[in-house]
Every structure is written in structure tokens, then in C-alpha cells.
Amino acid sequence: MVKPDGVQRALVGEVIRRFESKGFILVGLKMMQVSRELAEKHYEVHKERPFFGSLVEFIISAPVVAMVWEGDGVVSAARKIIGATNPLSAEPGTIRGDYGVNIGRNLIHGSDALETAAREISLWFSNDELANWEPTIKPWLYE
Ligand code: RTP
Ligand code: MG
């Protein structure tokens, strides 16, 4: 999910470009204004953390772009492409490392495990919003 700061800074295309160029397959994409209920459910695991309130306020403050990417090892590879949570520690070449300076404005969220991804996809998308397609490029990406 490109967070409100990423959308406001016009980095949506850059984020999509990085995932597309890597070879992952886009199966869901939408811009949305997140409800408080969805934001709280999404970040439920951080409910007791001191930053929970401000994080939820931030996520609902302006539109985000939610997306679903498919491919071998996509969850862990995506987190590498995204970079460390704190953009100041994130490696150059990662999205957060190249574009961010503050942990509360780290541009993008990525699911941290397959189970979390499944949970988040069902929270954010309905089935008819997900494309079921086989790109013809696939044999050039996977042997
Ligand atoms: P995300 O869930 O957004 O992909 O980020 P992450 O896994 O790298 O980081 P996580 O530990 O899940 O934290 C979720 C988001 O909360 C904000 N945060 N603020 N002020 C703080 O100390 C602090 N710690 C975390 C960040 O925006 C982080 O992405
Ligand atoms: Mg996380």
C-alpha cells in the first residue's frame, strides 16, 4: 500500500514501476480513502504501541493506493525492495532508502508474511477486484 505521503509526493508510479520491473505480477490495484475501521483493523497488531493512534490518523488523512502483487517469494522480496522500517536506516536502492527520511512517513506498507498478506488482501479487496490472469511474459520470468 502506498501510504498518504507516497501518494502526495507522486511516487505511486515509481512504486509500481519497481515491482513491475522486478517481474512481479499485478493482480489488484485501487486508490481509496481508508476508513478508520479499516485502518484500525489493518494495524491491529500494533494496537498497544505508542504510535498506533498517530499511525491510524495518518493512514486515514488522505488517499492511499492499495495493490496486490503475485510471484515466487514476493512477500520477502517486496520487503527488501521496500527497505527497513526507518527510512534513515534503509539501504539506498530501496524505496524507503531512496525517498524517505522519517519513520512515520515511510511511504509504503508491505505485508510481512504470507498469512499476513492473505489477511490483508481479504481486508482490502473483494474477490471481484482481483484479476486472475497469466501474463504471456511468464515463461521469460520463470523456468
Ligand atoms: P509496514 O507494516 O507499514 O509495512 O511497516 P513495517 O512492517 O516496516 O513496520 P511495522 O513495525 O509493522 O510498523 C508499522 C508502521 O508503524 C509506523 N511506526 N512508527 N514512531 C515509531 O516508532 C514507529 N514505529 C513504527 C511506521 O510507519 C511503520 O511502517
Ligand atoms: Mg508491518
PDB file of C-alpha atoms and ligand atoms in Angstrom:
ATOM      1  CA  MET A   1       0.000   0.000   0.000  1.00  0.00           C
ATOM      2  CA  VAL A   2       1.379   3.381  -0.988  1.00  0.00           C
ATOM      3  CA  LYS A   3       0.685   5.447   2.125  1.00  0.00           C
ATOM      4  CA  PRO A   4      -0.707   9.010   2.013  1.00  0.00           C
ATOM      5  CA  ASP A   5       2.784  10.538   1.898  1.00  0.00           C
ATOM      6  CA  GLY A   6       3.743   8.424  -1.134  1.00  0.00           C
ATOM      7  CA  VAL A   7       0.569   9.444  -2.960  1.00  0.00           C
ATOM      8  CA  GLN A   8       1.012  13.142  -2.110  1.00  0.00           C
ATOM      9  CA  ARG A   9       4.640  13.001  -3.239  1.00  0.00           C
ATOM     10  CA  ALA A  10       3.603  11.462  -6.577  1.00  0.00           C
ATOM     11  CA  LEU A  11       5.589   8.271  -6.002  1.00  0.00           C
ATOM     12  CA  VAL A  12       2.793   5.849  -6.943  1.00  0.00           C
ATOM     13  CA  GLY A  13       4.194   5.310 -10.444  1.00  0.00           C
ATOM     14  CA  GLU A  14       7.704   4.822  -9.093  1.00  0.00           C
ATOM     15  CA  VAL A  15       6.492   2.157  -6.643  1.00  0.00           C
ATOM     16  CA  ILE A  16       4.543   0.323  -9.339  1.00  0.00           C
ATOM     17  CA  ARG A  17       7.492   0.583 -11.730  1.00  0.00           C
ATOM     18  CA  ARG A  18       9.860  -1.066  -9.248  1.00  0.00           C
ATOM     19  CA  PHE A  19       7.559  -4.034  -8.644  1.00  0.00           C
ATOM     20  CA  GLU A  20       6.642  -4.399 -12.310  1.00  0.00           C
ATOM     21  CA  SER A  21      10.266  -4.214 -13.491  1.00  0.00           C
ATOM     22  CA  LYS A  22      11.301  -6.818 -10.951  1.00  0.00           C
ATOM     23  CA  GLY A  23       8.893  -9.245 -12.582  1.00  0.00           C
ATOM     24  CA  PHE A  24       6.066  -9.435 -10.081  1.00  0.00           C
ATOM     25  CA  ILE A  25       2.561  -9.635 -11.451  1.00  0.00           C
ATOM     26  CA  LEU A  26      -0.037  -7.022 -10.594  1.00  0.00           C
ATOM     27  CA  VAL A  27      -3.382  -8.590  -9.689  1.00  0.00           C
ATOM     28  CA  GLY A  28      -5.123  -5.793  -7.776  1.00  0.00           C
ATOM     29  CA  LEU A  29      -4.880  -2.000  -7.692  1.00  0.00           C
ATOM     30  CA  LYS A  30      -7.074   0.746  -6.292  1.00  0.00           C
ATOM     31  CA  MET A  31      -6.926   4.237  -4.900  1.00  0.00           C
ATOM     32  CA  MET A  32      -9.007   4.731  -1.784  1.00  0.00           C
ATOM     33  CA  GLN A  33      -9.772   6.883   1.190  1.00  0.00           C
ATOM     34  CA  VAL A  34      -9.330   4.485   4.108  1.00  0.00           C
ATOM     35  CA  SER A  35     -11.969   4.323   6.845  1.00  0.00           C
ATOM     36  CA  ARG A  36     -10.894   4.454  10.478  1.00  0.00           C
ATOM     37  CA  GLU A  37     -12.326   0.953  10.907  1.00  0.00           C
ATOM     38  CA  LEU A  38     -10.147  -0.497   8.127  1.00  0.00           C
ATOM     39  CA  ALA A  39      -7.030   1.346   9.323  1.00  0.00           C
ATOM     40  CA  GLU A  40      -7.516   0.074  12.884  1.00  0.00           C
ATOM     41  CA  LYS A  41      -8.083  -3.495  11.700  1.00  0.00           C
ATOM     42  CA  HIS A  42      -5.105  -3.338   9.358  1.00  0.00           C
ATOM     43  CA  TYR A  43      -2.758  -2.181  12.134  1.00  0.00           C
ATOM     44  CA  GLU A  44      -4.464  -4.209  14.900  1.00  0.00           C
ATOM     45  CA  VAL A  45      -1.170  -5.943  15.741  1.00  0.00           C
ATOM     46  CA  HIS A  46       0.241  -2.537  16.801  1.00  0.00           C
ATOM     47  CA  LYS A  47      -2.820  -1.608  18.917  1.00  0.00           C
ATOM     48  CA  GLU A  48      -0.856  -1.296  22.160  1.00  0.00           C
ATOM     49  CA  ARG A  49       2.104   0.580  20.653  1.00  0.00           C
ATOM     50  CA  PRO A  50       2.505   4.300  21.410  1.00  0.00           C
ATOM     51  CA  PHE A  51       2.440   5.194  17.709  1.00  0.00           C
ATOM     52  CA  PHE A  52      -0.848   3.381  16.949  1.00  0.00           C
ATOM     53  CA  GLY A  53      -3.090   6.461  17.250  1.00  0.00           C
ATOM     54  CA  SER A  54      -0.963   8.725  15.084  1.00  0.00           C
ATOM     55  CA  LEU A  55      -0.395   5.929  12.554  1.00  0.00           C
ATOM     56  CA  VAL A  56      -4.145   5.388  12.127  1.00  0.00           C
ATOM     57  CA  GLU A  57      -4.764   9.165  11.886  1.00  0.00           C
ATOM     58  CA  PHE A  58      -2.100   9.387   9.216  1.00  0.00           C
ATOM     59  CA  ILE A  59      -3.384   6.484   7.124  1.00  0.00           C
ATOM     60  CA  ILE A  60      -6.902   7.967   7.042  1.00  0.00           C
ATOM     61  CA  SER A  61      -5.688  11.543   6.438  1.00  0.00           C
ATOM     62  CA  ALA A  62      -5.525  11.326   2.624  1.00  0.00           C
ATOM     63  CA  PRO A  63      -5.944   8.718  -0.132  1.00  0.00           C
ATOM     64  CA  VAL A  64      -3.736   5.635  -0.392  1.00  0.00           C
ATOM     65  CA  VAL A  65      -3.124   3.208  -3.245  1.00  0.00           C
ATOM     66  CA  ALA A  66      -3.601  -0.445  -2.351  1.00  0.00           C
ATOM     67  CA  MET A  67      -2.169  -3.170  -4.538  1.00  0.00           C
ATOM     68  CA  VAL A  68      -1.725  -6.915  -4.704  1.00  0.00           C
ATOM     69  CA  TRP A  69       1.369  -8.421  -6.306  1.00  0.00           C
ATOM     70  CA  GLU A  70       1.922 -12.059  -7.146  1.00  0.00           C
ATOM     71  CA  GLY A  71       5.077 -14.073  -7.780  1.00  0.00           C
ATOM     72  CA  ASP A  72       7.550 -16.535  -6.278  1.00  0.00           C
ATOM     73  CA  GLY A  73       8.816 -15.211  -2.946  1.00  0.00           C
ATOM     74  CA  VAL A  74       7.018 -11.922  -3.452  1.00  0.00           C
ATOM     75  CA  VAL A  75       6.415 -11.208   0.257  1.00  0.00           C
ATOM     76  CA  SER A  76      10.055 -11.301   1.350  1.00  0.00           C
ATOM     77  CA  ALA A  77      11.370  -9.833  -1.910  1.00  0.00           C
ATOM     78  CA  ALA A  78       8.902  -6.956  -1.655  1.00  0.00           C
ATOM     79  CA  ARG A  79      10.103  -6.145   1.846  1.00  0.00           C
ATOM     80  CA  LYS A  80      13.668  -5.984   0.500  1.00  0.00           C
ATOM     81  CA  ILE A  81      12.568  -3.656  -2.295  1.00  0.00           C
ATOM     82  CA  ILE A  82      10.692  -1.543   0.274  1.00  0.00           C
ATOM     83  CA  GLY A  83      13.600  -1.382   2.756  1.00  0.00           C
ATOM     84  CA  ALA A  84      13.894  -1.057   6.542  1.00  0.00           C
ATOM     85  CA  THR A  85      11.001   0.456   8.519  1.00  0.00           C
ATOM     86  CA  ASN A  86      13.058   3.539   9.397  1.00  0.00           C
ATOM     87  CA  PRO A  87      13.999   5.235   6.117  1.00  0.00           C
ATOM     88  CA  LEU A  88      17.162   6.619   7.726  1.00  0.00           C
ATOM     89  CA  SER A  89      18.441   3.052   8.165  1.00  0.00           C
ATOM     90  CA  ALA A  90      17.035   1.759   4.883  1.00  0.00           C
ATOM     91  CA  GLU A  91      19.643   0.935   2.245  1.00  0.00           C
ATOM     92  CA  PRO A  92      19.972   3.174  -0.792  1.00  0.00           C
ATOM     93  CA  GLY A  93      18.298   1.423  -3.697  1.00  0.00           C
ATOM     94  CA  THR A  94      15.259   0.576  -1.595  1.00  0.00           C
ATOM     95  CA  ILE A  95      12.081   2.661  -1.824  1.00  0.00           C
ATOM     96  CA  ARG A  96      12.335   3.935   1.752  1.00  0.00           C
ATOM     97  CA  GLY A  97      16.115   4.360   1.464  1.00  0.00           C
ATOM     98  CA  ASP A  98      15.824   6.414  -1.707  1.00  0.00           C
ATOM     99  CA  TYR A  99      12.808   8.558  -0.857  1.00  0.00           C
ATOM    100  CA  GLY A 100      12.167   8.701   2.893  1.00  0.00           C
ATOM    101  CA  VAL A 101      13.676  10.338   5.993  1.00  0.00           C
ATOM    102  CA  ASN A 102      11.178   9.706   8.803  1.00  0.00           C
ATOM    103  CA  ILE A 103       9.738   6.508  10.302  1.00  0.00           C
ATOM    104  CA  GLY A 104       6.232   7.985  10.429  1.00  0.00           C
ATOM    105  CA  ARG A 105       6.484   8.968   6.750  1.00  0.00           C
ATOM    106  CA  ASN A 106       7.977   5.813   5.277  1.00  0.00           C
ATOM    107  CA  LEU A 107       5.891   5.921   2.115  1.00  0.00           C
ATOM    108  CA  ILE A 108       4.712   2.370   1.799  1.00  0.00           C
ATOM    109  CA  HIS A 109       3.390  -0.650   3.669  1.00  0.00           C
ATOM    110  CA  GLY A 110       4.217  -4.221   2.755  1.00  0.00           C
ATOM    111  CA  SER A 111       2.781  -7.432   4.190  1.00  0.00           C
ATOM    112  CA  ASP A 112       5.333  -9.183   6.402  1.00  0.00           C
ATOM    113  CA  ALA A 113       4.381 -12.866   5.839  1.00  0.00           C
ATOM    114  CA  LEU A 114       2.164 -14.982   3.601  1.00  0.00           C
ATOM    115  CA  GLU A 115      -0.501 -15.300   6.305  1.00  0.00           C
ATOM    116  CA  THR A 116      -0.487 -11.537   6.903  1.00  0.00           C
ATOM    117  CA  ALA A 117      -0.740 -10.973   3.148  1.00  0.00           C
ATOM    118  CA  ALA A 118      -3.776 -13.274   2.955  1.00  0.00           C
ATOM    119  CA  ARG A 119      -5.402 -11.450   5.873  1.00  0.00           C
ATOM    120  CA  GLU A 120      -4.643  -8.028   4.411  1.00  0.00           C
ATOM    121  CA  ILE A 121      -5.813  -8.933   0.893  1.00  0.00           C
ATOM    122  CA  SER A 122      -9.163 -10.047   2.277  1.00  0.00           C
ATOM    123  CA  LEU A 123      -9.416  -6.868   4.372  1.00  0.00           C
ATOM    124  CA  TRP A 124      -8.609  -4.531   1.494  1.00  0.00           C
ATOM    125  CA  PHE A 125     -10.021  -6.255  -1.586  1.00  0.00           C
ATOM    126  CA  SER A 126     -13.120  -8.171  -2.575  1.00  0.00           C
ATOM    127  CA  ASN A 127     -12.661 -11.212  -4.841  1.00  0.00           C
ATOM    128  CA  ASP A 128     -14.050  -9.458  -7.904  1.00  0.00           C
ATOM    129  CA  GLU A 129     -11.378  -6.765  -7.549  1.00  0.00           C
ATOM    130  CA  LEU A 130      -8.586  -9.289  -8.078  1.00  0.00           C
ATOM    131  CA  ALA A 131      -7.588 -10.271 -11.601  1.00  0.00           C
ATOM    132  CA  ASN A 132      -6.967 -13.893 -12.439  1.00  0.00           C
ATOM    133  CA  TRP A 133      -4.561 -13.721 -15.362  1.00  0.00           C
ATOM    134  CA  GLU A 134      -1.474 -15.407 -16.787  1.00  0.00           C
ATOM    135  CA  PRO A 135       0.810 -12.854 -18.416  1.00  0.00           C
ATOM    136  CA  THR A 136       2.369 -14.178 -21.650  1.00  0.00           C
ATOM    137  CA  ILE A 137       5.729 -12.959 -20.301  1.00  0.00           C
ATOM    138  CA  LYS A 138       5.681 -15.651 -17.571  1.00  0.00           C
ATOM    139  CA  PRO A 139       7.983 -18.189 -19.327  1.00  0.00           C
ATOM    140  CA  TRP A 140      10.563 -15.359 -19.571  1.00  0.00           C
ATOM    141  CA  LEU A 141      10.384 -14.809 -15.819  1.00  0.00           C
ATOM    142  CA  TYR A 142      10.291 -18.404 -14.558  1.00  0.00           C
ATOM    143  CA  GLU A 143      11.899 -21.548 -15.962  1.00  0.00           C
TER     144      GLU A 143
HETATM  145  P1  RTP B   1       4.577  -1.573   7.481  1.00  0.00           P
HETATM  146  O1  RTP B   1       3.835  -2.508   8.385  1.00  0.00           O
HETATM  147  O2  RTP B   1       3.935  -0.201   7.356  1.00  0.00           O
HETATM  148  O3  RTP B   1       4.916  -2.200   6.154  1.00  0.00           O
HETATM  149  O4  RTP B   1       5.986  -1.246   8.106  1.00  0.00           O
HETATM  150  P2  RTP B   1       6.958  -2.253   8.817  1.00  0.00           P
HETATM  151  O5  RTP B   1       6.431  -3.646   8.780  1.00  0.00           O
HETATM  152  O6  RTP B   1       8.308  -1.996   8.238  1.00  0.00           O
HETATM  153  O7  RTP B   1       6.899  -1.671  10.279  1.00  0.00           O
HETATM  154  P3  RTP B   1       5.945  -2.079  11.494  1.00  0.00           P
HETATM  155  O8  RTP B   1       6.804  -2.455  12.632  1.00  0.00           O
HETATM  156  O9  RTP B   1       4.890  -3.040  11.049  1.00  0.00           O
HETATM  157  O10 RTP B   1       5.256  -0.696  11.836  1.00  0.00           O
HETATM  158  C1  RTP B   1       4.128  -0.252  11.125  1.00  0.00           C
HETATM  159  C2  RTP B   1       4.259   1.215  10.813  1.00  0.00           C
HETATM  160  O11 RTP B   1       4.163   1.958  12.015  1.00  0.00           O
HETATM  161  C3  RTP B   1       4.967   3.121  11.930  1.00  0.00           C
HETATM  162  N1  RTP B   1       5.904   3.114  13.038  1.00  0.00           N
HETATM  163  N2  RTP B   1       6.176   4.194  13.724  1.00  0.00           N
HETATM  164  N3  RTP B   1       7.226   6.015  15.590  1.00  0.00           N
HETATM  165  C4  RTP B   1       7.635   4.752  15.615  1.00  0.00           C
HETATM  166  O12 RTP B   1       8.456   4.345  16.415  1.00  0.00           O
HETATM  167  C5  RTP B   1       7.066   3.841  14.649  1.00  0.00           C
HETATM  168  N4  RTP B   1       7.331   2.545  14.552  1.00  0.00           N
HETATM  169  C6  RTP B   1       6.581   2.091  13.511  1.00  0.00           C
HETATM  170  C7  RTP B   1       5.725   3.077  10.626  1.00  0.00           C
HETATM  171  O13 RTP B   1       5.054   3.911   9.693  1.00  0.00           O
HETATM  172  C8  RTP B   1       5.613   1.615  10.213  1.00  0.00           C
HETATM  173  O14 RTP B   1       5.650   1.480   8.818  1.00  0.00           O
HETATM  174 MG    MG B   2       4.484  -4.166   9.385  1.00  0.00          MG
END
